[in-house]
Amino acid sequence: MTDPNAIQPSELDQLPDRDPEETAEWQASLDAVTEAAGPHRAAYLMRRTLERAEGAGIALPKLLETDYVNSIPTAAEPGVPGDEAMEQRITAWNRWNAAAMVTRGSKYGVGGHIATFASAAWLYETGFNHFFKGKEADGSGDQLYIQGHASPGIYARAFLDGRLNEAQLDNFRREAGGDGLPSYPHPRRLPWLWEFPTVSMGLGPLSAIYQARFNRYLTNRGIKDTAGSHVWAFLGDGEMDEPESTAALALAAREELDNLTFVINCNLQRLDGPVRANFKIVQELEAQFRGAGWNVIKTLWGTAWDELFQLDTTGALVRRLRQVPDAQIQTYQTRDAAYIRQDFFGADPALVELAKLLSDDKILECFHLSRGGHEARKVYAAYRAAVEHKGAPTVILAQTVKGHTLGEGFASKNANHQMKKLTVDEFKNMRDLLELPIKDSDFTDGVVPYGHPGADSPEVRYLQERRAALGGPAPARRVHAVAPLPAPAEKAFASFDKGSGSQNVATTMAFVRLVKDLVRDKETGKRWVPIVPDEARTFGMESLFPSLGIYSPKGQTYEPVDRDQLMYYKEAKNGQILNEGITEAGSMADFIAASTSYATHGETMIPFYIFYSMFGWQRTADQMWQLGDQLGRGFLVGATAGRTTLTGEGLQHADGHSPVIAATNPAALSYDPAFAYEVAAIVKDGLRRMYGEAAPGEDQNVFYYLTVYNEPMPQPAKPSVDGVDEGIVKGLYRFNTAESAGITPPANAPRIQLLGSGTAIHWALKAQQLLAEEWGVAADVWSATSWGELRRDALEADEALLRGEERVPFVRQALQGAEGPVLAVSDYMRQVPDQIAQWVEQDWSSLGADGFGLSDTREAARRHFGVDAESIVVAALAQLAKRGEVKATAVKEARAKYGL
């Protein structure tokens, strides 16, 4: 019974009902249909009514799920404008060679994946023949994010096209010899073929969205017209569980990125089993994407199902398909017709009658073979609809069978992701299924042969003609012959050399001021891409808002609340700043797209991404690796850096380790500058190396990581001695000696070398004064701008020694002849300065902020970690006492004096 006291839906509606009688009639009609024809008929009518309203543009909540059938009816499918039989033969050769390559490599134990491409072969082939634009097409061509585990199929097609040879296929996953193929899409390893690294699952979808968005950014800013470029991301249904996979769906819909298509290969399997064993991943993804505002196209069933749907006059078949969980669909793939008749059709009397009209062969054809993602006609229809859809991105949910055509031992088996090879008999069965002209005698000594119809065969000519019509080979990465960017005016950098006098300036502010000058440069200013995750005011960047504008494809459709202020919040369609909101992952995806624009679009851009240093490498180190793999260039800036500079913020904000993580990335040049002039010198050198005239042997495909601080301090003038600029770039130079600091130590005073980086150098300078004035010790202070670059140089010197070349590491050259022991200190864990310990000839010790951060003042935090000036003094005295250069009692006295 209905509870009379329950709140009725109409009572919750805040809109007045202008015609209650008409409303009641509609409700009564629904009740009548339910009573007369049943709830299924009522649900059908409601669904169709909602679809009609949605198509008419009536403002209603979206229908998040549709029936488990193809979105494009068979009658509405366009014909494939090509030779389907020819494309079938090309696909067969690709399937064969992909499986052969992995199987032949299995004898070396290097692994490989066969089943993924077997399920997705038509998803790629249809695109290569009819949609994917190459680099010679108008604009920049299309950008293809290839599913990592499908790489053998892409290599197989490049082999057919003549871009790879048999020797290279035989070196799949064996690169040490110099002519091998990387396991997955790796631009750094195969830079002429791969553009985008995708096998770190979840990063491909995220990057594809921001790449499509960056394409629009370039157009709206007048840098390059990218209207002809389309971004295609090929993904796995299991991959969509990664949080990054769906993190930016709303952004893509909000900005109407109809230059973007996701193709999700729904083979219903992840690495160990079904993606959604007890549920339906396709329906789940449809609801997720439709809810986010995407256009969704489902391509689930092949043409063999058309007859079944025509026979389904009651809707029982569609209802049953919606009910059956994915794991059971997989089971049908492996069972006989009798099982399917009983389990699937036997669940509904109407289906029992329908099944009587079907032969066993027909049932097996439908449930074993016929999937939408395996038919060129179905895939072509989906792709055509996707590229013609305007106003929103599109996702294609293509249902396939994992391991399709590989035989009963592979298809839909839970373990097929780990299965690396086929037997000779399985290959022969596959050959017969694919109708390939490969003879039994071609299997020499049991080794499966590669297959090729010949360089002048109809298949190869067709393939190459299709690619020529679409703008050349794909995938392909091209670095266009772009002239080096001219160096900005020296004035922008030299202005920091004189220091700030008595004014306190944080290095964060120094960096922002430098950027403000550089973006005004007539030659290169427009190429800067400032990226910030909703912390611009924290870093003092709000002054850039009105001058550069914040990018928005909508422009500014409102009057900002601070419009009457000098530094008001200005959004613009041609805005230069990418203010991403609270998403470090999105900001990094922006950075990757901008940093690789020199290759993707032939347009060199200079991105800098500034972020809370604690929330950069710790949160998105995987994307930093992706950045290095994609050969990105630019400046990452970890602001509010260090473990003790953020007063009151505490453990979660206190970064004591980002340089350690950065040191693990071979493409990252990590710097911890102490002074404003050092920041300027490092940025100047980075611009030269990455965008200008790099020195012989220098790798341009690097990125810089600078840590800058929010602690205002007097900025000194650059020392006017030789070697300072070289030392800043290489990682170490002597900032002063006790004597040049105006200290007159006693004759024969013991001496120590204090190495400091970042804000720690100020504690070292204070310790220098205390050591001289209170303990009679002379200390020289060195600025260690990069512990990481010192280590990199030393490692290269060690490698040279193994080759028989004599080379002295720079850190040893710089410290040569320096008297006394060395004491290093930074606002990071001791592991950071200790990177170079083994190459320092002097006695070595270090101080650092190890452990978790805490909330307090800077002074209290530094005393807690033992890195303040007084702690440095005690540590220095302890070093000298061990050498017998000061009395042992001095250490105890100093502890007592400073309350340590």
PDB file of C-alpha atoms in Angstrom, residues 15-242:
ATOM      1  CA  LEU A  15       7.914  24.430 -10.334  1.00  0.00           C
ATOM      2  CA  PRO A  16       4.209  25.290 -10.264  1.00  0.00           C
ATOM      3  CA  ASP A  17       1.999  22.917 -12.265  1.00  0.00           C
ATOM      4  CA  ARG A  18       0.140  25.157 -14.705  1.00  0.00           C
ATOM      5  CA  ASP A  19      -2.206  22.362 -15.783  1.00  0.00           C
ATOM      6  CA  PRO A  20      -2.647  19.648 -13.119  1.00  0.00           C
ATOM      7  CA  GLU A  21      -5.391  17.991 -15.164  1.00  0.00           C
ATOM      8  CA  GLU A  22      -3.091  17.459 -18.153  1.00  0.00           C
ATOM      9  CA  THR A  23      -0.357  16.140 -15.829  1.00  0.00           C
ATOM     10  CA  ALA A  24      -2.813  13.646 -14.374  1.00  0.00           C
ATOM     11  CA  GLU A  25      -3.760  12.474 -17.869  1.00  0.00           C
ATOM     12  CA  TRP A  26      -0.140  11.723 -18.743  1.00  0.00           C
ATOM     13  CA  GLN A  27       0.318   9.823 -15.495  1.00  0.00           C
ATOM     14  CA  ALA A  28      -2.908   7.896 -16.050  1.00  0.00           C
ATOM     15  CA  SER A  29      -1.728   6.960 -19.550  1.00  0.00           C
ATOM     16  CA  LEU A  30       1.465   5.507 -18.111  1.00  0.00           C
ATOM     17  CA  ASP A  31      -0.530   3.555 -15.515  1.00  0.00           C
ATOM     18  CA  ALA A  32      -2.810   2.192 -18.229  1.00  0.00           C
ATOM     19  CA  VAL A  33       0.050   1.012 -20.426  1.00  0.00           C
ATOM     20  CA  THR A  34       1.720  -0.651 -17.430  1.00  0.00           C
ATOM     21  CA  GLU A  35      -1.490  -2.487 -16.544  1.00  0.00           C
ATOM     22  CA  ALA A  36      -2.395  -3.480 -20.089  1.00  0.00           C
ATOM     23  CA  ALA A  37       0.968  -4.226 -21.689  1.00  0.00           C
ATOM     24  CA  GLY A  38       3.257  -4.694 -18.715  1.00  0.00           C
ATOM     25  CA  PRO A  39       6.124  -2.720 -17.189  1.00  0.00           C
ATOM     26  CA  HIS A  40       8.513  -3.576 -20.042  1.00  0.00           C
ATOM     27  CA  ARG A  41       6.258  -1.841 -22.574  1.00  0.00           C
ATOM     28  CA  ALA A  42       5.842   1.148 -20.255  1.00  0.00           C
ATOM     29  CA  ALA A  43       9.604   1.420 -19.824  1.00  0.00           C
ATOM     30  CA  TYR A  44      10.065   1.183 -23.598  1.00  0.00           C
ATOM     31  CA  LEU A  45       7.641   4.025 -24.256  1.00  0.00           C
ATOM     32  CA  MET A  46       9.224   6.203 -21.591  1.00  0.00           C
ATOM     33  CA  ARG A  47      12.692   5.579 -22.981  1.00  0.00           C
ATOM     34  CA  ARG A  48      11.650   6.430 -26.519  1.00  0.00           C
ATOM     35  CA  THR A  49       9.845   9.559 -25.324  1.00  0.00           C
ATOM     36  CA  LEU A  50      12.917  10.729 -23.446  1.00  0.00           C
ATOM     37  CA  GLU A  51      15.091  10.050 -26.500  1.00  0.00           C
ATOM     38  CA  ARG A  52      12.734  12.117 -28.661  1.00  0.00           C
ATOM     39  CA  ALA A  53      12.835  14.960 -26.141  1.00  0.00           C
ATOM     40  CA  GLU A  54      16.608  14.825 -26.006  1.00  0.00           C
ATOM     41  CA  GLY A  55      16.851  14.876 -29.794  1.00  0.00           C
ATOM     42  CA  ALA A  56      14.530  17.873 -29.934  1.00  0.00           C
ATOM     43  CA  GLY A  57      16.721  19.806 -27.533  1.00  0.00           C
ATOM     44  CA  ILE A  58      14.145  19.893 -24.739  1.00  0.00           C
ATOM     45  CA  ALA A  59      15.868  20.633 -21.438  1.00  0.00           C
ATOM     46  CA  LEU A  60      15.535  17.368 -19.552  1.00  0.00           C
ATOM     47  CA  PRO A  61      18.024  15.332 -17.528  1.00  0.00           C
ATOM     48  CA  LYS A  62      19.977  13.073 -19.893  1.00  0.00           C
ATOM     49  CA  LEU A  63      19.055   9.463 -20.390  1.00  0.00           C
ATOM     50  CA  LEU A  64      22.261   7.858 -19.114  1.00  0.00           C
ATOM     51  CA  GLU A  65      21.786   4.327 -20.445  1.00  0.00           C
ATOM     52  CA  THR A  66      20.343   3.005 -23.669  1.00  0.00           C
ATOM     53  CA  ASP A  67      19.561  -0.589 -24.603  1.00  0.00           C
ATOM     54  CA  TYR A  68      22.406  -3.071 -25.020  1.00  0.00           C
ATOM     55  CA  VAL A  69      22.312  -2.724 -28.792  1.00  0.00           C
ATOM     56  CA  ASN A  70      24.147  -0.736 -31.456  1.00  0.00           C
ATOM     57  CA  SER A  71      23.558   3.010 -31.398  1.00  0.00           C
ATOM     58  CA  ILE A  72      23.529   3.121 -35.215  1.00  0.00           C
ATOM     59  CA  PRO A  73      20.792   0.931 -36.748  1.00  0.00           C
ATOM     60  CA  THR A  74      21.866  -1.326 -39.592  1.00  0.00           C
ATOM     61  CA  ALA A  75      19.677   0.593 -42.040  1.00  0.00           C
ATOM     62  CA  ALA A  76      21.479   3.828 -41.186  1.00  0.00           C
ATOM     63  CA  GLU A  77      24.998   2.465 -41.696  1.00  0.00           C
ATOM     64  CA  PRO A  78      26.876   4.076 -44.588  1.00  0.00           C
ATOM     65  CA  GLY A  79      28.716   1.810 -46.968  1.00  0.00           C
ATOM     66  CA  VAL A  80      32.472   1.514 -46.536  1.00  0.00           C
ATOM     67  CA  PRO A  81      34.045   3.557 -49.375  1.00  0.00           C
ATOM     68  CA  GLY A  82      36.768   1.093 -50.235  1.00  0.00           C
ATOM     69  CA  ASP A  83      37.512  -2.499 -51.065  1.00  0.00           C
ATOM     70  CA  GLU A  84      36.325  -4.453 -48.026  1.00  0.00           C
ATOM     71  CA  ALA A  85      37.750  -7.723 -49.335  1.00  0.00           C
ATOM     72  CA  MET A  86      41.154  -6.104 -49.766  1.00  0.00           C
ATOM     73  CA  GLU A  87      41.034  -4.643 -46.264  1.00  0.00           C
ATOM     74  CA  GLN A  88      40.058  -8.074 -44.958  1.00  0.00           C
ATOM     75  CA  ARG A  89      43.243  -9.550 -46.487  1.00  0.00           C
ATOM     76  CA  ILE A  90      45.406  -6.739 -45.097  1.00  0.00           C
ATOM     77  CA  THR A  91      43.934  -7.274 -41.644  1.00  0.00           C
ATOM     78  CA  ALA A  92      44.601 -11.010 -41.914  1.00  0.00           C
ATOM     79  CA  TRP A  93      48.287 -10.397 -42.696  1.00  0.00           C
ATOM     80  CA  ASN A  94      48.531  -7.998 -39.756  1.00  0.00           C
ATOM     81  CA  ARG A  95      46.917 -10.497 -37.382  1.00  0.00           C
ATOM     82  CA  TRP A  96      49.309 -13.193 -38.525  1.00  0.00           C
ATOM     83  CA  ASN A  97      52.509 -11.158 -38.264  1.00  0.00           C
ATOM     84  CA  ALA A  98      51.586  -9.696 -34.883  1.00  0.00           C
ATOM     85  CA  ALA A  99      51.099 -13.192 -33.466  1.00  0.00           C
ATOM     86  CA  ALA A 100      54.220 -14.510 -35.230  1.00  0.00           C
ATOM     87  CA  MET A 101      56.388 -11.694 -33.899  1.00  0.00           C
ATOM     88  CA  VAL A 102      55.404 -12.268 -30.280  1.00  0.00           C
ATOM     89  CA  THR A 103      55.608 -16.055 -30.598  1.00  0.00           C
ATOM     90  CA  ARG A 104      59.090 -15.925 -32.183  1.00  0.00           C
ATOM     91  CA  GLY A 105      60.247 -13.591 -29.434  1.00  0.00           C
ATOM     92  CA  SER A 106      58.951 -15.868 -26.707  1.00  0.00           C
ATOM     93  CA  LYS A 107      61.981 -18.139 -27.087  1.00  0.00           C
ATOM     94  CA  TYR A 108      64.053 -15.305 -25.592  1.00  0.00           C
ATOM     95  CA  GLY A 109      61.691 -14.921 -22.656  1.00  0.00           C
ATOM     96  CA  VAL A 110      60.934 -11.288 -23.446  1.00  0.00           C
ATOM     97  CA  GLY A 111      57.162 -11.641 -23.464  1.00  0.00           C
ATOM     98  CA  GLY A 112      54.601  -9.771 -25.460  1.00  0.00           C
ATOM     99  CA  HIS A 113      50.846  -9.536 -25.854  1.00  0.00           C
ATOM    100  CA  ILE A 114      48.868 -11.224 -28.600  1.00  0.00           C
ATOM    101  CA  ALA A 115      45.226 -11.130 -27.558  1.00  0.00           C
ATOM    102  CA  THR A 116      44.649  -7.356 -27.369  1.00  0.00           C
ATOM    103  CA  PHE A 117      45.444  -6.572 -31.010  1.00  0.00           C
ATOM    104  CA  ALA A 118      43.558  -9.688 -32.085  1.00  0.00           C
ATOM    105  CA  SER A 119      40.437  -8.106 -30.590  1.00  0.00           C
ATOM    106  CA  ALA A 120      41.131  -4.599 -31.911  1.00  0.00           C
ATOM    107  CA  ALA A 121      42.494  -5.254 -35.413  1.00  0.00           C
ATOM    108  CA  TRP A 122      39.480  -3.802 -37.236  1.00  0.00           C
ATOM    109  CA  LEU A 123      39.340  -0.784 -34.937  1.00  0.00           C
ATOM    110  CA  TYR A 124      42.790   0.185 -36.186  1.00  0.00           C
ATOM    111  CA  GLU A 125      42.563  -0.981 -39.796  1.00  0.00           C
ATOM    112  CA  THR A 126      39.377   0.960 -40.490  1.00  0.00           C
ATOM    113  CA  GLY A 127      40.976   4.090 -39.100  1.00  0.00           C
ATOM    114  CA  PHE A 128      44.207   3.669 -41.054  1.00  0.00           C
ATOM    115  CA  ASN A 129      42.327   3.147 -44.326  1.00  0.00           C
ATOM    116  CA  HIS A 130      39.685   5.846 -44.000  1.00  0.00           C
ATOM    117  CA  PHE A 131      40.162   8.310 -41.144  1.00  0.00           C
ATOM    118  CA  PHE A 132      43.598   8.838 -39.608  1.00  0.00           C
ATOM    119  CA  LYS A 133      45.278  11.811 -41.273  1.00  0.00           C
ATOM    120  CA  GLY A 134      49.055  11.665 -41.688  1.00  0.00           C
ATOM    121  CA  LYS A 135      51.661  14.365 -41.250  1.00  0.00           C
ATOM    122  CA  GLU A 136      51.497  15.481 -44.882  1.00  0.00           C
ATOM    123  CA  ALA A 137      47.787  16.275 -44.588  1.00  0.00           C
ATOM    124  CA  ASP A 138      46.547  19.793 -43.953  1.00  0.00           C
ATOM    125  CA  GLY A 139      47.618  21.150 -40.604  1.00  0.00           C
ATOM    126  CA  SER A 140      49.421  18.697 -38.345  1.00  0.00           C
ATOM    127  CA  GLY A 141      47.567  15.510 -39.178  1.00  0.00           C
ATOM    128  CA  ASP A 142      45.755  13.493 -36.520  1.00  0.00           C
ATOM    129  CA  GLN A 143      47.164  12.513 -33.159  1.00  0.00           C
ATOM    130  CA  LEU A 144      46.889   8.785 -32.386  1.00  0.00           C
ATOM    131  CA  TYR A 145      47.095   7.394 -28.872  1.00  0.00           C
ATOM    132  CA  ILE A 146      47.619   3.678 -29.518  1.00  0.00           C
ATOM    133  CA  GLN A 147      46.696   1.181 -26.807  1.00  0.00           C
ATOM    134  CA  GLY A 148      50.042  -0.054 -25.497  1.00  0.00           C
ATOM    135  CA  HIS A 149      49.293  -3.769 -25.587  1.00  0.00           C
ATOM    136  CA  ALA A 150      48.258  -3.502 -29.242  1.00  0.00           C
ATOM    137  CA  SER A 151      51.727  -2.402 -30.389  1.00  0.00           C
ATOM    138  CA  PRO A 152      52.549  -5.746 -32.131  1.00  0.00           C
ATOM    139  CA  GLY A 153      49.707  -5.082 -34.568  1.00  0.00           C
ATOM    140  CA  ILE A 154      50.987  -1.597 -35.357  1.00  0.00           C
ATOM    141  CA  TYR A 155      54.463  -3.017 -35.997  1.00  0.00           C
ATOM    142  CA  ALA A 156      52.912  -5.706 -38.208  1.00  0.00           C
ATOM    143  CA  ARG A 157      51.195  -3.065 -40.328  1.00  0.00           C
ATOM    144  CA  ALA A 158      54.395  -1.014 -40.602  1.00  0.00           C
ATOM    145  CA  PHE A 159      56.097  -4.210 -41.784  1.00  0.00           C
ATOM    146  CA  LEU A 160      53.479  -4.697 -44.467  1.00  0.00           C
ATOM    147  CA  ASP A 161      53.922  -1.052 -45.472  1.00  0.00           C
ATOM    148  CA  GLY A 162      57.690  -1.494 -45.816  1.00  0.00           C
ATOM    149  CA  ARG A 163      58.587   0.728 -42.876  1.00  0.00           C
ATOM    150  CA  LEU A 164      59.966  -2.199 -40.864  1.00  0.00           C
ATOM    151  CA  ASN A 165      61.826  -5.351 -41.911  1.00  0.00           C
ATOM    152  CA  GLU A 166      61.914  -8.919 -40.617  1.00  0.00           C
ATOM    153  CA  ALA A 167      65.101  -8.342 -38.615  1.00  0.00           C
ATOM    154  CA  GLN A 168      63.398  -5.550 -36.705  1.00  0.00           C
ATOM    155  CA  LEU A 169      60.334  -7.690 -36.017  1.00  0.00           C
ATOM    156  CA  ASP A 170      62.648 -10.424 -34.734  1.00  0.00           C
ATOM    157  CA  ASN A 171      64.113  -7.885 -32.318  1.00  0.00           C
ATOM    158  CA  PHE A 172      60.767  -7.005 -30.765  1.00  0.00           C
ATOM    159  CA  ARG A 173      61.492  -6.224 -27.108  1.00  0.00           C
ATOM    160  CA  ARG A 174      65.244  -6.658 -27.711  1.00  0.00           C
ATOM    161  CA  GLU A 175      66.655  -3.155 -28.155  1.00  0.00           C
ATOM    162  CA  ALA A 176      70.187  -3.478 -26.809  1.00  0.00           C
ATOM    163  CA  GLY A 177      71.600  -4.276 -30.241  1.00  0.00           C
ATOM    164  CA  GLY A 178      70.359  -0.976 -31.613  1.00  0.00           C
ATOM    165  CA  ASP A 179      67.846  -2.245 -34.195  1.00  0.00           C
ATOM    166  CA  GLY A 180      65.096  -3.540 -31.966  1.00  0.00           C
ATOM    167  CA  LEU A 181      61.512  -2.515 -31.337  1.00  0.00           C
ATOM    168  CA  PRO A 182      60.327  -1.259 -27.948  1.00  0.00           C
ATOM    169  CA  SER A 183      57.632  -3.254 -26.234  1.00  0.00           C
ATOM    170  CA  TYR A 184      55.111  -0.419 -26.244  1.00  0.00           C
ATOM    171  CA  PRO A 185      54.704   3.032 -27.815  1.00  0.00           C
ATOM    172  CA  HIS A 186      57.902   4.790 -26.696  1.00  0.00           C
ATOM    173  CA  PRO A 187      58.845   7.981 -28.572  1.00  0.00           C
ATOM    174  CA  ARG A 188      62.243   8.116 -26.895  1.00  0.00           C
ATOM    175  CA  ARG A 189      63.048   4.612 -28.156  1.00  0.00           C
ATOM    176  CA  LEU A 190      61.471   4.787 -31.615  1.00  0.00           C
ATOM    177  CA  PRO A 191      61.041   8.519 -32.274  1.00  0.00           C
ATOM    178  CA  TRP A 192      60.201   8.303 -35.981  1.00  0.00           C
ATOM    179  CA  LEU A 193      57.150   6.114 -35.345  1.00  0.00           C
ATOM    180  CA  TRP A 194      55.625   6.748 -31.930  1.00  0.00           C
ATOM    181  CA  GLU A 195      54.314  10.135 -30.831  1.00  0.00           C
ATOM    182  CA  PHE A 196      52.664   9.319 -27.526  1.00  0.00           C
ATOM    183  CA  PRO A 197      53.640   6.861 -24.765  1.00  0.00           C
ATOM    184  CA  THR A 198      50.446   5.198 -23.557  1.00  0.00           C
ATOM    185  CA  VAL A 199      51.198   2.000 -21.697  1.00  0.00           C
ATOM    186  CA  SER A 200      51.159   3.622 -18.256  1.00  0.00           C
ATOM    187  CA  MET A 201      47.457   3.006 -18.153  1.00  0.00           C
ATOM    188  CA  GLY A 202      45.140   5.933 -17.610  1.00  0.00           C
ATOM    189  CA  LEU A 203      47.617   8.544 -18.779  1.00  0.00           C
ATOM    190  CA  GLY A 204      46.703   8.045 -22.440  1.00  0.00           C
ATOM    191  CA  PRO A 205      43.059   9.121 -22.027  1.00  0.00           C
ATOM    192  CA  LEU A 206      44.006  12.053 -19.809  1.00  0.00           C
ATOM    193  CA  SER A 207      46.716  13.217 -22.196  1.00  0.00           C
ATOM    194  CA  ALA A 208      44.460  12.831 -25.230  1.00  0.00           C
ATOM    195  CA  ILE A 209      41.880  15.172 -23.730  1.00  0.00           C
ATOM    196  CA  TYR A 210      44.441  17.841 -22.941  1.00  0.00           C
ATOM    197  CA  GLN A 211      46.093  17.379 -26.339  1.00  0.00           C
ATOM    198  CA  ALA A 212      42.761  18.066 -28.038  1.00  0.00           C
ATOM    199  CA  ARG A 213      42.294  21.036 -25.750  1.00  0.00           C
ATOM    200  CA  PHE A 214      45.815  22.331 -26.492  1.00  0.00           C
ATOM    201  CA  ASN A 215      45.106  22.054 -30.226  1.00  0.00           C
ATOM    202  CA  ARG A 216      42.224  24.500 -29.701  1.00  0.00           C
ATOM    203  CA  TYR A 217      44.470  26.699 -27.555  1.00  0.00           C
ATOM    204  CA  LEU A 218      46.948  27.023 -30.426  1.00  0.00           C
ATOM    205  CA  THR A 219      44.165  27.966 -32.817  1.00  0.00           C
ATOM    206  CA  ASN A 220      42.500  30.469 -30.497  1.00  0.00           C
ATOM    207  CA  ARG A 221      45.812  32.147 -29.759  1.00  0.00           C
ATOM    208  CA  GLY A 222      46.629  32.468 -33.434  1.00  0.00           C
ATOM    209  CA  ILE A 223      49.716  30.229 -33.227  1.00  0.00           C
ATOM    210  CA  LYS A 224      48.499  27.566 -35.681  1.00  0.00           C
ATOM    211  CA  ASP A 225      45.226  26.530 -37.251  1.00  0.00           C
ATOM    212  CA  THR A 226      44.639  22.993 -35.985  1.00  0.00           C
ATOM    213  CA  ALA A 227      41.084  22.625 -37.260  1.00  0.00           C
ATOM    214  CA  GLY A 228      42.185  19.721 -39.465  1.00  0.00           C
ATOM    215  CA  SER A 229      43.614  17.704 -36.562  1.00  0.00           C
ATOM    216  CA  HIS A 230      41.600  15.054 -34.753  1.00  0.00           C
ATOM    217  CA  VAL A 231      42.738  13.250 -31.603  1.00  0.00           C
ATOM    218  CA  TRP A 232      42.018   9.510 -31.458  1.00  0.00           C
ATOM    219  CA  ALA A 233      42.597   7.634 -28.201  1.00  0.00           C
ATOM    220  CA  PHE A 234      42.450   3.832 -28.284  1.00  0.00           C
ATOM    221  CA  LEU A 235      41.795   2.474 -24.828  1.00  0.00           C
ATOM    222  CA  GLY A 236      40.908  -0.706 -23.002  1.00  0.00           C
ATOM    223  CA  ASP A 237      37.741  -1.140 -20.994  1.00  0.00           C
ATOM    224  CA  GLY A 238      39.799  -2.362 -18.030  1.00  0.00           C
ATOM    225  CA  GLU A 239      42.041   0.688 -18.354  1.00  0.00           C
ATOM    226  CA  MET A 240      39.049   2.909 -17.626  1.00  0.00           C
ATOM    227  CA  ASP A 241      39.282   1.880 -13.961  1.00  0.00           C
ATOM    228  CA  GLU A 242      42.367   4.046 -13.624  1.00  0.00           C
TER     229      GLU A 242
END
